[in-house]
């Protein structure tokens, strides 16, 4: 699909369109998981870029969306402070540790994690930390970009279970999984809708 994609959010409703055709509509005040299936990597990039251009949309990539030049602690602190009034450093640290614990990291691992560079961590751990970052400051819509690419079934199930923490913490925040079309695409538990980008939207 080569049409230009345009995303807009109005009155807590997302519309993704190509020309005059609506490709995706989501009510953002209902929460839950949704899936957008695309044909190829180029289509995924176009869709994610269009969605990311909307205010209030956050993107979590398969590698966690953590800046490589920062330490884990610096990246999470930046997420906490963005758009916020002055906060006490101790409060930041407490929030960061709480989010990482919620995402399943042990106190021992958390104690050593802050000074590490994200790109030196295993992919699953980077993604978990990236999720913790959005857990602290949930966007209007969280776009999860090609999480399952290259994962085993077990790895996919583990990260999906970790992502469920986000919905338990923020039940009225919506997550949209952008996935490549594949017969091996893992099931997405409690998925409220599936839309194939090259086709008219249809409920799941």
PDB file of C-alpha atoms in Angstrom:
ATOM      1  CA  UNK A   1       0.000   0.000   0.000  1.00  0.00           C
ATOM      2  CA  UNK A   2       1.619   3.243  -1.162  1.00  0.00           C
ATOM      3  CA  UNK A   3      -1.074   5.821  -0.296  1.00  0.00           C
ATOM      4  CA  UNK A   4      -0.088   8.613   2.029  1.00  0.00           C
ATOM      5  CA  UNK A   5      -1.369   7.879   5.519  1.00  0.00           C
ATOM      6  CA  UNK A   6      -2.726  10.668   7.690  1.00  0.00           C
ATOM      7  CA  UNK A   7      -3.573  10.264  11.359  1.00  0.00           C
ATOM      8  CA  UNK A   8      -5.636  12.618  13.470  1.00  0.00           C
ATOM      9  CA  UNK A   9      -7.070  12.583  16.973  1.00  0.00           C
ATOM     10  CA  UNK A  10     -10.221  14.508  17.765  1.00  0.00           C
ATOM     11  CA  UNK A  11     -12.474  14.154  20.809  1.00  0.00           C
ATOM     12  CA  UNK A  12     -10.425  11.143  21.946  1.00  0.00           C
ATOM     13  CA  UNK A  13     -11.001   9.300  18.665  1.00  0.00           C
ATOM     14  CA  UNK A  14      -8.144   8.315  16.358  1.00  0.00           C
ATOM     15  CA  UNK A  15      -8.659   8.169  12.609  1.00  0.00           C
ATOM     16  CA  UNK A  16      -5.991   6.850  10.236  1.00  0.00           C
ATOM     17  CA  UNK A  17      -6.860   7.503   6.613  1.00  0.00           C
ATOM     18  CA  UNK A  18      -5.425   7.119   3.121  1.00  0.00           C
ATOM     19  CA  UNK A  19      -6.929   9.691   0.804  1.00  0.00           C
ATOM     20  CA  UNK A  20     -10.685   9.625   1.354  1.00  0.00           C
ATOM     21  CA  UNK A  21     -10.657   6.103   2.784  1.00  0.00           C
ATOM     22  CA  UNK A  22     -10.635   5.469   6.519  1.00  0.00           C
ATOM     23  CA  UNK A  23      -8.197   2.677   7.384  1.00  0.00           C
ATOM     24  CA  UNK A  24      -8.496   2.659  11.140  1.00  0.00           C
ATOM     25  CA  UNK A  25     -10.752   4.231  13.761  1.00  0.00           C
ATOM     26  CA  UNK A  26     -10.191   3.834  17.486  1.00  0.00           C
ATOM     27  CA  UNK A  27     -12.074   5.229  20.462  1.00  0.00           C
ATOM     28  CA  UNK A  28      -9.251   6.159  22.809  1.00  0.00           C
ATOM     29  CA  UNK A  29     -11.342   6.377  25.969  1.00  0.00           C
ATOM     30  CA  UNK A  30     -12.129   2.657  26.056  1.00  0.00           C
ATOM     31  CA  UNK A  31      -8.630   1.280  26.585  1.00  0.00           C
ATOM     32  CA  UNK A  32      -7.593  -2.220  25.578  1.00  0.00           C
ATOM     33  CA  UNK A  33      -5.432  -3.745  22.882  1.00  0.00           C
ATOM     34  CA  UNK A  34      -5.926  -3.360  19.146  1.00  0.00           C
ATOM     35  CA  UNK A  35      -3.902  -4.681  16.237  1.00  0.00           C
ATOM     36  CA  UNK A  36      -2.990  -3.085  12.912  1.00  0.00           C
ATOM     37  CA  UNK A  37      -1.614  -5.625  10.426  1.00  0.00           C
ATOM     38  CA  UNK A  38       0.569  -4.278   7.610  1.00  0.00           C
ATOM     39  CA  UNK A  39       2.021  -5.933   4.521  1.00  0.00           C
ATOM     40  CA  UNK A  40       5.681  -4.992   4.860  1.00  0.00           C
ATOM     41  CA  UNK A  41       8.255  -2.989   6.800  1.00  0.00           C
ATOM     42  CA  UNK A  42       7.790   0.112   4.612  1.00  0.00           C
ATOM     43  CA  UNK A  43       4.054   0.124   5.374  1.00  0.00           C
ATOM     44  CA  UNK A  44       4.768  -0.299   9.072  1.00  0.00           C
ATOM     45  CA  UNK A  45       7.136   2.666   9.056  1.00  0.00           C
ATOM     46  CA  UNK A  46       4.600   4.858   7.227  1.00  0.00           C
ATOM     47  CA  UNK A  47       1.827   3.926   9.631  1.00  0.00           C
ATOM     48  CA  UNK A  48       3.923   4.448  12.755  1.00  0.00           C
ATOM     49  CA  UNK A  49       5.319   7.778  11.505  1.00  0.00           C
ATOM     50  CA  UNK A  50       1.822   9.019  10.773  1.00  0.00           C
ATOM     51  CA  UNK A  51       0.504   7.935  14.166  1.00  0.00           C
ATOM     52  CA  UNK A  52       3.514   9.401  15.972  1.00  0.00           C
ATOM     53  CA  UNK A  53       2.840  12.804  14.418  1.00  0.00           C
ATOM     54  CA  UNK A  54      -0.319  13.125  16.521  1.00  0.00           C
ATOM     55  CA  UNK A  55      -0.028  14.863  19.890  1.00  0.00           C
ATOM     56  CA  UNK A  56      -0.472  12.407  22.720  1.00  0.00           C
ATOM     57  CA  UNK A  57       0.822   9.354  20.843  1.00  0.00           C
ATOM     58  CA  UNK A  58       3.800   7.438  22.214  1.00  0.00           C
ATOM     59  CA  UNK A  59       5.733   4.771  20.328  1.00  0.00           C
ATOM     60  CA  UNK A  60       7.366   1.722  21.860  1.00  0.00           C
ATOM     61  CA  UNK A  61       9.641   0.006  19.352  1.00  0.00           C
ATOM     62  CA  UNK A  62      10.763  -3.614  19.471  1.00  0.00           C
ATOM     63  CA  UNK A  63      14.020  -2.430  21.066  1.00  0.00           C
ATOM     64  CA  UNK A  64      12.377  -0.268  23.710  1.00  0.00           C
ATOM     65  CA  UNK A  65      12.710   3.258  22.261  1.00  0.00           C
ATOM     66  CA  UNK A  66      15.442   4.152  24.751  1.00  0.00           C
ATOM     67  CA  UNK A  67      18.059   6.720  23.632  1.00  0.00           C
ATOM     68  CA  UNK A  68      21.360   4.885  23.212  1.00  0.00           C
ATOM     69  CA  UNK A  69      23.502   7.752  24.456  1.00  0.00           C
ATOM     70  CA  UNK A  70      21.800   7.855  27.848  1.00  0.00           C
ATOM     71  CA  UNK A  71      21.936   5.466  30.757  1.00  0.00           C
ATOM     72  CA  UNK A  72      18.741   3.681  31.752  1.00  0.00           C
ATOM     73  CA  UNK A  73      18.344   5.991  34.766  1.00  0.00           C
ATOM     74  CA  UNK A  74      18.831   9.128  32.644  1.00  0.00           C
ATOM     75  CA  UNK A  75      16.300   7.951  30.055  1.00  0.00           C
ATOM     76  CA  UNK A  76      13.636   7.189  32.643  1.00  0.00           C
ATOM     77  CA  UNK A  77      14.319  10.444  34.506  1.00  0.00           C
ATOM     78  CA  UNK A  78      13.871  12.377  31.242  1.00  0.00           C
ATOM     79  CA  UNK A  79      10.511  10.671  30.689  1.00  0.00           C
ATOM     80  CA  UNK A  80       9.420  11.570  34.209  1.00  0.00           C
ATOM     81  CA  UNK A  81      10.410  15.217  33.976  1.00  0.00           C
ATOM     82  CA  UNK A  82       9.115  15.941  30.479  1.00  0.00           C
ATOM     83  CA  UNK A  83       6.369  18.551  30.717  1.00  0.00           C
ATOM     84  CA  UNK A  84       6.329  18.379  34.493  1.00  0.00           C
ATOM     85  CA  UNK A  85       6.970  20.923  37.205  1.00  0.00           C
ATOM     86  CA  UNK A  86      10.123  20.622  39.308  1.00  0.00           C
ATOM     87  CA  UNK A  87      10.298  17.292  41.108  1.00  0.00           C
ATOM     88  CA  UNK A  88      12.486  15.993  43.872  1.00  0.00           C
ATOM     89  CA  UNK A  89      15.205  13.544  42.710  1.00  0.00           C
ATOM     90  CA  UNK A  90      14.151  11.095  45.430  1.00  0.00           C
ATOM     91  CA  UNK A  91      10.587  11.076  44.104  1.00  0.00           C
ATOM     92  CA  UNK A  92      11.877  10.324  40.585  1.00  0.00           C
ATOM     93  CA  UNK A  93      13.932   7.415  41.848  1.00  0.00           C
ATOM     94  CA  UNK A  94      11.012   5.966  43.785  1.00  0.00           C
ATOM     95  CA  UNK A  95       8.697   6.163  40.744  1.00  0.00           C
ATOM     96  CA  UNK A  96      11.289   4.589  38.459  1.00  0.00           C
ATOM     97  CA  UNK A  97      11.943   1.686  40.810  1.00  0.00           C
ATOM     98  CA  UNK A  98       8.211   1.092  41.304  1.00  0.00           C
ATOM     99  CA  UNK A  99       7.587   0.971  37.532  1.00  0.00           C
ATOM    100  CA  UNK A 100      10.463  -1.451  36.946  1.00  0.00           C
ATOM    101  CA  UNK A 101       9.227  -3.725  39.744  1.00  0.00           C
ATOM    102  CA  UNK A 102       5.737  -3.705  38.226  1.00  0.00           C
ATOM    103  CA  UNK A 103       7.294  -4.825  34.944  1.00  0.00           C
ATOM    104  CA  UNK A 104       8.843  -7.851  36.651  1.00  0.00           C
ATOM    105  CA  UNK A 105      12.444  -6.794  37.279  1.00  0.00           C
ATOM    106  CA  UNK A 106      13.925  -7.899  40.592  1.00  0.00           C
ATOM    107  CA  UNK A 107      15.244  -5.403  43.174  1.00  0.00           C
ATOM    108  CA  UNK A 108      18.725  -6.845  42.624  1.00  0.00           C
ATOM    109  CA  UNK A 109      18.541  -6.202  38.871  1.00  0.00           C
ATOM    110  CA  UNK A 110      17.052  -2.741  39.346  1.00  0.00           C
ATOM    111  CA  UNK A 111      19.946  -1.805  41.648  1.00  0.00           C
ATOM    112  CA  UNK A 112      22.484  -2.446  38.871  1.00  0.00           C
ATOM    113  CA  UNK A 113      20.430  -1.316  35.894  1.00  0.00           C
ATOM    114  CA  UNK A 114      20.461   2.468  36.241  1.00  0.00           C
ATOM    115  CA  UNK A 115      24.064   3.011  35.148  1.00  0.00           C
ATOM    116  CA  UNK A 116      23.898   0.685  32.122  1.00  0.00           C
ATOM    117  CA  UNK A 117      23.585   1.666  28.470  1.00  0.00           C
ATOM    118  CA  UNK A 118      20.293   0.443  26.944  1.00  0.00           C
ATOM    119  CA  UNK A 119      21.875  -0.838  23.730  1.00  0.00           C
ATOM    120  CA  UNK A 120      24.084  -3.235  25.706  1.00  0.00           C
ATOM    121  CA  UNK A 121      21.071  -4.956  27.256  1.00  0.00           C
ATOM    122  CA  UNK A 122      19.174  -7.950  25.902  1.00  0.00           C
ATOM    123  CA  UNK A 123      16.276  -6.972  23.642  1.00  0.00           C
ATOM    124  CA  UNK A 124      13.585  -8.252  26.034  1.00  0.00           C
ATOM    125  CA  UNK A 125      15.042  -6.245  28.906  1.00  0.00           C
ATOM    126  CA  UNK A 126      15.311  -3.093  26.779  1.00  0.00           C
ATOM    127  CA  UNK A 127      11.673  -3.483  25.769  1.00  0.00           C
ATOM    128  CA  UNK A 128      10.586  -4.025  29.374  1.00  0.00           C
ATOM    129  CA  UNK A 129      12.384  -0.853  30.450  1.00  0.00           C
ATOM    130  CA  UNK A 130      10.806   1.022  27.546  1.00  0.00           C
ATOM    131  CA  UNK A 131       7.388  -0.146  28.696  1.00  0.00           C
ATOM    132  CA  UNK A 132       8.183   1.011  32.243  1.00  0.00           C
ATOM    133  CA  UNK A 133       8.968   4.436  30.771  1.00  0.00           C
ATOM    134  CA  UNK A 134       5.470   4.703  29.278  1.00  0.00           C
ATOM    135  CA  UNK A 135       3.970   3.209  32.413  1.00  0.00           C
ATOM    136  CA  UNK A 136       5.214   6.295  34.245  1.00  0.00           C
ATOM    137  CA  UNK A 137       3.718   8.742  31.745  1.00  0.00           C
ATOM    138  CA  UNK A 138       1.011   6.951  29.732  1.00  0.00           C
ATOM    139  CA  UNK A 139       0.247   8.542  26.352  1.00  0.00           C
ATOM    140  CA  UNK A 140      -3.219   8.961  24.890  1.00  0.00           C
ATOM    141  CA  UNK A 141      -2.340   6.104  22.530  1.00  0.00           C
ATOM    142  CA  UNK A 142       0.614   3.744  22.917  1.00  0.00           C
ATOM    143  CA  UNK A 143       1.770   2.379  19.552  1.00  0.00           C
ATOM    144  CA  UNK A 144       3.773  -0.841  19.892  1.00  0.00           C
ATOM    145  CA  UNK A 145       5.836  -1.192  16.745  1.00  0.00           C
ATOM    146  CA  UNK A 146       6.549  -4.720  15.455  1.00  0.00           C
ATOM    147  CA  UNK A 147       7.144  -6.249  18.869  1.00  0.00           C
ATOM    148  CA  UNK A 148       6.948  -9.843  17.647  1.00  0.00           C
ATOM    149  CA  UNK A 149       9.430  -9.661  14.754  1.00  0.00           C
ATOM    150  CA  UNK A 150      12.185 -12.234  15.302  1.00  0.00           C
ATOM    151  CA  UNK A 151      10.865 -13.556  18.623  1.00  0.00           C
ATOM    152  CA  UNK A 152      10.165 -17.147  19.545  1.00  0.00           C
ATOM    153  CA  UNK A 153       6.618 -18.025  20.583  1.00  0.00           C
ATOM    154  CA  UNK A 154       7.681 -18.175  24.225  1.00  0.00           C
ATOM    155  CA  UNK A 155       9.434 -14.791  24.076  1.00  0.00           C
ATOM    156  CA  UNK A 156       6.367 -13.247  22.424  1.00  0.00           C
ATOM    157  CA  UNK A 157       4.077 -14.631  25.125  1.00  0.00           C
ATOM    158  CA  UNK A 158       6.345 -13.342  27.891  1.00  0.00           C
ATOM    159  CA  UNK A 159       6.447  -9.805  26.478  1.00  0.00           C
ATOM    160  CA  UNK A 160       2.695  -9.818  25.853  1.00  0.00           C
ATOM    161  CA  UNK A 161       2.183 -10.783  29.497  1.00  0.00           C
ATOM    162  CA  UNK A 162       4.479  -7.934  30.547  1.00  0.00           C
ATOM    163  CA  UNK A 163       2.531  -5.496  28.369  1.00  0.00           C
ATOM    164  CA  UNK A 164      -0.679  -6.536  30.161  1.00  0.00           C
ATOM    165  CA  UNK A 165       0.684  -4.703  33.215  1.00  0.00           C
ATOM    166  CA  UNK A 166       0.219  -1.445  31.298  1.00  0.00           C
ATOM    167  CA  UNK A 167      -3.524  -2.122  30.906  1.00  0.00           C
ATOM    168  CA  UNK A 168      -3.967  -3.119  34.517  1.00  0.00           C
ATOM    169  CA  UNK A 169      -2.262   0.100  35.578  1.00  0.00           C
ATOM    170  CA  UNK A 170      -4.010   2.308  32.996  1.00  0.00           C
ATOM    171  CA  UNK A 171      -7.276   0.552  32.044  1.00  0.00           C
ATOM    172  CA  UNK A 172      -8.578   3.457  29.959  1.00  0.00           C
ATOM    173  CA  UNK A 173      -5.443   3.932  27.883  1.00  0.00           C
ATOM    174  CA  UNK A 174      -5.363   2.286  24.470  1.00  0.00           C
ATOM    175  CA  UNK A 175      -2.508   0.300  22.919  1.00  0.00           C
ATOM    176  CA  UNK A 176      -2.184  -0.376  19.190  1.00  0.00           C
ATOM    177  CA  UNK A 177       0.108  -3.194  18.051  1.00  0.00           C
ATOM    178  CA  UNK A 178       1.498  -2.613  14.544  1.00  0.00           C
ATOM    179  CA  UNK A 179       2.467  -6.048  13.208  1.00  0.00           C
ATOM    180  CA  UNK A 180       3.762  -7.492   9.955  1.00  0.00           C
ATOM    181  CA  UNK A 181       1.381  -9.843   8.200  1.00  0.00           C
ATOM    182  CA  UNK A 182       2.463 -13.422   8.848  1.00  0.00           C
ATOM    183  CA  UNK A 183       0.842 -16.815   9.312  1.00  0.00           C
ATOM    184  CA  UNK A 184       3.026 -17.150  12.422  1.00  0.00           C
ATOM    185  CA  UNK A 185       1.833 -13.882  13.987  1.00  0.00           C
ATOM    186  CA  UNK A 186       1.244 -14.641  17.679  1.00  0.00           C
ATOM    187  CA  UNK A 187      -2.242 -14.339  19.094  1.00  0.00           C
ATOM    188  CA  UNK A 188      -2.904 -11.111  20.972  1.00  0.00           C
ATOM    189  CA  UNK A 189      -4.991 -11.955  24.063  1.00  0.00           C
ATOM    190  CA  UNK A 190      -8.066  -9.810  24.698  1.00  0.00           C
ATOM    191  CA  UNK A 191      -7.594  -8.012  21.400  1.00  0.00           C
ATOM    192  CA  UNK A 192     -10.583  -5.747  20.739  1.00  0.00           C
ATOM    193  CA  UNK A 193     -10.077  -5.226  16.997  1.00  0.00           C
ATOM    194  CA  UNK A 194      -7.865  -6.301  14.117  1.00  0.00           C
ATOM    195  CA  UNK A 195      -7.456  -4.078  11.069  1.00  0.00           C
ATOM    196  CA  UNK A 196      -5.545  -5.016   7.925  1.00  0.00           C
ATOM    197  CA  UNK A 197      -4.125  -1.798   6.536  1.00  0.00           C
ATOM    198  CA  UNK A 198      -4.538  -2.793   2.894  1.00  0.00           C
ATOM    199  CA  UNK A 199      -8.224  -3.565   3.418  1.00  0.00           C
ATOM    200  CA  UNK A 200     -11.257  -1.828   4.855  1.00  0.00           C
ATOM    201  CA  UNK A 201     -11.279  -1.918   8.660  1.00  0.00           C
ATOM    202  CA  UNK A 202     -13.181  -4.754  10.222  1.00  0.00           C
ATOM    203  CA  UNK A 203     -13.867  -5.698  13.853  1.00  0.00           C
ATOM    204  CA  UNK A 204     -12.200  -8.750  15.326  1.00  0.00           C
TER     205      UNK A 204
END
